[in-house]
Short mmCIF file of C-alpha atoms and ligand atoms in Angstrom, two decimals:
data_model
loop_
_atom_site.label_atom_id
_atom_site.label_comp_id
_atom_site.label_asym_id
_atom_site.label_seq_id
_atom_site.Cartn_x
_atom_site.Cartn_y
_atom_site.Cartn_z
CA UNK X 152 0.00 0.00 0.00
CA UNK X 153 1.12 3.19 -0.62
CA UNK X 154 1.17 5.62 2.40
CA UNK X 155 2.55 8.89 3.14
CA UNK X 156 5.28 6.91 5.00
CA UNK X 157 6.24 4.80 1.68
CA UNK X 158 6.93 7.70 -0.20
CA UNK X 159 8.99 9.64 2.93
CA UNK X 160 10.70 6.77 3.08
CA UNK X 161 11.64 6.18 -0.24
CA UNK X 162 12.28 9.83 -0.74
CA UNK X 163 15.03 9.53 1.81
CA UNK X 164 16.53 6.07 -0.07
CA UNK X 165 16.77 7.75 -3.44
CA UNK X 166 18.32 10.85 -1.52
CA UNK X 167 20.60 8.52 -0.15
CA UNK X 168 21.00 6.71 -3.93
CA UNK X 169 21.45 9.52 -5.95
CA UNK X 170 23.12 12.36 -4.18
CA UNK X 171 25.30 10.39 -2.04
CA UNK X 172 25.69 6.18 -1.74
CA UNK X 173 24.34 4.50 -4.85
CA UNK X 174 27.46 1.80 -4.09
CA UNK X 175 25.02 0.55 -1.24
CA UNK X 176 22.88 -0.76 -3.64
CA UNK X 177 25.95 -1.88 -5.66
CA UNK X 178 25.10 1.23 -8.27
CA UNK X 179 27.37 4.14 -10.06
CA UNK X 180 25.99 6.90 -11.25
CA UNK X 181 26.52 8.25 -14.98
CA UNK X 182 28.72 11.42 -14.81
CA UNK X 183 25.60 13.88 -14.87
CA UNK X 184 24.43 11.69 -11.99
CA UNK X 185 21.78 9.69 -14.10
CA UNK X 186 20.52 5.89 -12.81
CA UNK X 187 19.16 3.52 -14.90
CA UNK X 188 15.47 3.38 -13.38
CA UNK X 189 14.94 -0.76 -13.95
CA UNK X 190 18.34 -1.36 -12.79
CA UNK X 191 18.33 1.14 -9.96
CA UNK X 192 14.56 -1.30 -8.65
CA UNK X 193 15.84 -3.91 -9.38
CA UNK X 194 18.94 -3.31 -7.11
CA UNK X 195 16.64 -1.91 -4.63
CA UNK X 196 14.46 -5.17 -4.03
CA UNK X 197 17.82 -7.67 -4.41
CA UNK X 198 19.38 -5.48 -1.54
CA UNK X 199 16.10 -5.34 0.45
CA UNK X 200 14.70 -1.92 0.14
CA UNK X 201 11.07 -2.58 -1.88
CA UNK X 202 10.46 -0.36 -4.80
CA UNK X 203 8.77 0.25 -7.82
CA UNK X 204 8.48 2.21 -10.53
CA UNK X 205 4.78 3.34 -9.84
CA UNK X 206 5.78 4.60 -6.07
CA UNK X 207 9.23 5.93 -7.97
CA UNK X 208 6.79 7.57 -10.20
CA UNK X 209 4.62 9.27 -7.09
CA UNK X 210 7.78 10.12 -5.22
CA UNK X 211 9.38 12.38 -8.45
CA UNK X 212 5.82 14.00 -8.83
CA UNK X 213 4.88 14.64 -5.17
CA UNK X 214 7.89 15.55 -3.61
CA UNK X 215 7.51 18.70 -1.91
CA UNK X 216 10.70 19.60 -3.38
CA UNK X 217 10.67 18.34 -6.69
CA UNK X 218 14.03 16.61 -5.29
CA UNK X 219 13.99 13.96 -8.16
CA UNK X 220 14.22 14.30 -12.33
CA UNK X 221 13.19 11.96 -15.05
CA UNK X 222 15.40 11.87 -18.28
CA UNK X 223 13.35 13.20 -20.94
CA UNK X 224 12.82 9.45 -22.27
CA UNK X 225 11.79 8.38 -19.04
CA UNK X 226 13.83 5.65 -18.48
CA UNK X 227 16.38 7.52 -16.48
CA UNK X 228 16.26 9.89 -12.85
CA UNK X 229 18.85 11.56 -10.73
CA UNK X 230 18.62 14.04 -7.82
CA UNK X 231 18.21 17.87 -9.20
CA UNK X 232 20.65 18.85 -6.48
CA UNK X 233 22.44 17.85 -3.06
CA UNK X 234 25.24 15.46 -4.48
CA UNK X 235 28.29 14.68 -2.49
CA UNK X 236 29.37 11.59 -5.03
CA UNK X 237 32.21 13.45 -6.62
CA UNK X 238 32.62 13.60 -10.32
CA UNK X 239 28.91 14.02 -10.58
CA UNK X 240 28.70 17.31 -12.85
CA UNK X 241 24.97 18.22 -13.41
CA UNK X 242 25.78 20.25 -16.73
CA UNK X 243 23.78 22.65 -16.02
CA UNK X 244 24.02 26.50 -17.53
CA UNK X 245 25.11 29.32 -15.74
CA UNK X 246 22.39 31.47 -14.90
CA UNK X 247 22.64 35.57 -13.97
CA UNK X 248 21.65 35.11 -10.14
CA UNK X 249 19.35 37.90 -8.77
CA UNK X 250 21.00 40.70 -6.30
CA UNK X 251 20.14 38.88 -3.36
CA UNK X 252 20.29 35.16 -2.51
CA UNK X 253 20.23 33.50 1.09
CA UNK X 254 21.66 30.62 3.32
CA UNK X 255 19.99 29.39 5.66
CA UNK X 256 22.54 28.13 8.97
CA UNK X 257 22.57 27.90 12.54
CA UNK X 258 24.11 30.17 15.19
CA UNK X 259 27.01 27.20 16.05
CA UNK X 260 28.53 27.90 12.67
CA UNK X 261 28.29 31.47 12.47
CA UNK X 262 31.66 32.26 13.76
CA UNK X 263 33.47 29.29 11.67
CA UNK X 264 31.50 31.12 7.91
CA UNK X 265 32.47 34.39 9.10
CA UNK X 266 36.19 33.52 9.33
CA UNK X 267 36.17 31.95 6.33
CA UNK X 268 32.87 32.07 3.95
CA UNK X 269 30.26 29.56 3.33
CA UNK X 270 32.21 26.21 2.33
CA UNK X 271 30.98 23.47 0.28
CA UNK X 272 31.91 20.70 2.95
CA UNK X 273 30.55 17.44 2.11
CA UNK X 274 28.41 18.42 -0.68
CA UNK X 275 29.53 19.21 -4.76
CA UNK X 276 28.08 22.87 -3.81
CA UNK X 277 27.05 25.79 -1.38
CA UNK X 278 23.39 26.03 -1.84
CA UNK X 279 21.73 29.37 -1.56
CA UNK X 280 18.00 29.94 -1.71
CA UNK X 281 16.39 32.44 -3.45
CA UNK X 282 14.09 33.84 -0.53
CA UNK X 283 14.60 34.46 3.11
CA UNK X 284 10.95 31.81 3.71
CA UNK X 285 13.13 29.14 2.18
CA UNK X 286 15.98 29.58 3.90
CA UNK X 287 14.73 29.46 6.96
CA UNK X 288 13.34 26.04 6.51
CA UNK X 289 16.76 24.65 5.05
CA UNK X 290 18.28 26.54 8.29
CA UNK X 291 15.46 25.13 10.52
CA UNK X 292 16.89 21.40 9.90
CA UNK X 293 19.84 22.37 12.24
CA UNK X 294 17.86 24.17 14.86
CA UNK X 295 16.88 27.32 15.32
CA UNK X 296 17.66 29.34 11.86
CA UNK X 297 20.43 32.13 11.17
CA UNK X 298 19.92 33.63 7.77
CA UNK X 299 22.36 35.10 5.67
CA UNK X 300 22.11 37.57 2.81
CA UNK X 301 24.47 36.95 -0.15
CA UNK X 302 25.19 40.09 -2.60
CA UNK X 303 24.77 37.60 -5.49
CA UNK X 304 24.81 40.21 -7.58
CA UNK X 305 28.62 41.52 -6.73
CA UNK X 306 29.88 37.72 -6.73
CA UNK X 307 28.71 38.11 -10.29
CA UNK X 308 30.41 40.84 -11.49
CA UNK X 309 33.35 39.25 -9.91
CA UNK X 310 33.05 36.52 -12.47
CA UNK X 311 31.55 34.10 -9.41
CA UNK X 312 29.60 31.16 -11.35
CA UNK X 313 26.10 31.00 -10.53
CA UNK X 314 23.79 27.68 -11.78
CA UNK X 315 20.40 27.15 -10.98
CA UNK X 316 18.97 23.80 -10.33
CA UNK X 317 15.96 22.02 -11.88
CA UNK X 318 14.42 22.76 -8.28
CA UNK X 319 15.05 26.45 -8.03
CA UNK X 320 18.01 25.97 -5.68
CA UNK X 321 21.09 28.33 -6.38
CA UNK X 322 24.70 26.43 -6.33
CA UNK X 323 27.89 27.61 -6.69
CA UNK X 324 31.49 26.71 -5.22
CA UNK X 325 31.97 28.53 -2.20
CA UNK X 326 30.47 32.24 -0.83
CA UNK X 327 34.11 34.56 0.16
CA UNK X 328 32.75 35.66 3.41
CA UNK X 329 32.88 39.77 2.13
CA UNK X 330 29.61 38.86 0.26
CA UNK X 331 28.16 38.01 2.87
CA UNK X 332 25.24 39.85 5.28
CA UNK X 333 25.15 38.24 9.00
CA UNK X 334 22.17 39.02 10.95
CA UNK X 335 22.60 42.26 13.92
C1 HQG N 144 27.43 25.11 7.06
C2 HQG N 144 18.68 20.37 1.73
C3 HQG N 144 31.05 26.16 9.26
C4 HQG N 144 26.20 25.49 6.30
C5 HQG N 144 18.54 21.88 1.86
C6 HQG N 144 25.32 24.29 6.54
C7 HQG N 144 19.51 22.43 0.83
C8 HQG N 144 29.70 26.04 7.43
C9 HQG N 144 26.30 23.14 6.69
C10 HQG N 144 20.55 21.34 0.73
C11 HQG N 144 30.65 26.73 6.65
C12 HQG N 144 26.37 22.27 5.45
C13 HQG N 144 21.85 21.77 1.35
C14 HQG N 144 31.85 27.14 7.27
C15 HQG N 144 28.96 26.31 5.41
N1 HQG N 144 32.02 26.82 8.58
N2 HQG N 144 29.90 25.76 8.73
N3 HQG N 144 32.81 27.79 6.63
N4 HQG N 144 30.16 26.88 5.41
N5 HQG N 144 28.65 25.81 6.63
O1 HQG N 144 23.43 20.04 4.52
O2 HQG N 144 22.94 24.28 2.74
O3 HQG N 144 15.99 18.76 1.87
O4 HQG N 144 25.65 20.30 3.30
O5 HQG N 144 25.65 26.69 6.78
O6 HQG N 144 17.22 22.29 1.63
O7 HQG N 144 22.28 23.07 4.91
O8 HQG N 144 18.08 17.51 1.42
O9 HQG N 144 24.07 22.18 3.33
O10 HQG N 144 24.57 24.42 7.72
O11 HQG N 144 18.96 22.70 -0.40
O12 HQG N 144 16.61 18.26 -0.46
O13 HQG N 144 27.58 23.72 6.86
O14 HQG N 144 20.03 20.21 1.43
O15 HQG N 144 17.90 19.87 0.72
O16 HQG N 144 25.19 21.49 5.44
O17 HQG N 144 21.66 22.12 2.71
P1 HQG N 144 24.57 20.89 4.12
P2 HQG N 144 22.72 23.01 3.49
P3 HQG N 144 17.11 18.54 0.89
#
């Protein structure tokens, strides 16, 4: 049956897949971070995690993020954004960024970004949101949320690459901390 839980739940495996372990299903991804989607169930069910492709199907539609992408033929998804497998490159276009983006953190790493910028760390990319609501939710995951302004549009004139994903998230390799805005 197919309850709110089964998608959560699979939401988080094919975060877990395709943004950061597909070996634990004994996967690679492509080098735009493509799965096969037969092979990718069928390595699901042979390691124990049940899937198919009409709850794979729900989860990519309903997601409240839109986390997941089909290949245009279908037979294909990766994550739009969040990777840490390295050598995943997403191809995707630079894109003029609007004046202001934002980063949603926590007060424990305030001091750490201010010395030295917002840092990729595990992930391929920093990811900046494009409104303060959003930010604060991505913040909110850590505790209570810090939000930070980024003068996106200086750190383009400085030649700063911008790309935007299929999900509306911002990424780019690292923030220098004199773009930055910290709260009063
Ligand atoms: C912090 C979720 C100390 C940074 C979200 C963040 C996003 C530093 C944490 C996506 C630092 C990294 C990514 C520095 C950055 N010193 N701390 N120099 N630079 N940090 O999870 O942006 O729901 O890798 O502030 O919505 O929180 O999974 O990045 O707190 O879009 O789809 O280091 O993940 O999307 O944490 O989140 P993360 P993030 P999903």
């Amino acid at each position: 049956m197919k309850t709110d839980q089964t998608l959560i739940s699979t939401s988080k495996f094919l975060s877990l897949i395709l943004r950061h372990q597909p070996e634990a299903i004994g996967m690679t991804l492509d080098a735009e971070g493509w799965l096969d989607i037969n092979a990718l169930i069928a390595a699901a069910n042979e390691r124990g995690t049940r899937l198919t492709l009409e709850v794979l199907h729900e989860v990519v539609a309903t997601n409240d993020k839109k986390r997941f992408a089909l290949s245009d033929d279908g037979l294909r998804i990766r994550a739009s954004q969040g990777h840490s497998v390295a050598g995943v490159d997403l191809k995707l276009e630079e894109q003029n960024p609007p004046e202001s983006l934002y980063h949603g953190t926590v007060a424990a790493f305030v001091e750490s970004i201010r010395a030295s910028g917002l840092k990729k760390r595990s992930r391929n990319h920093v990811h900046l949101s494009a409104d303060e609501a959003t930010a604060t939710k991505v913040g909110s995951r850590r505790g209570k949320p810090v939000i930070l302004r980024i003068d996106a549009g200086a750190m383009h004139q400085d030649r700063h690459q911008f790309y935007l994903s299929a999900n509306g998230v911002w990424l780019v390799d690292a923030v220098p901390t004199n773009y930055l805005t910290f709260p009063r």
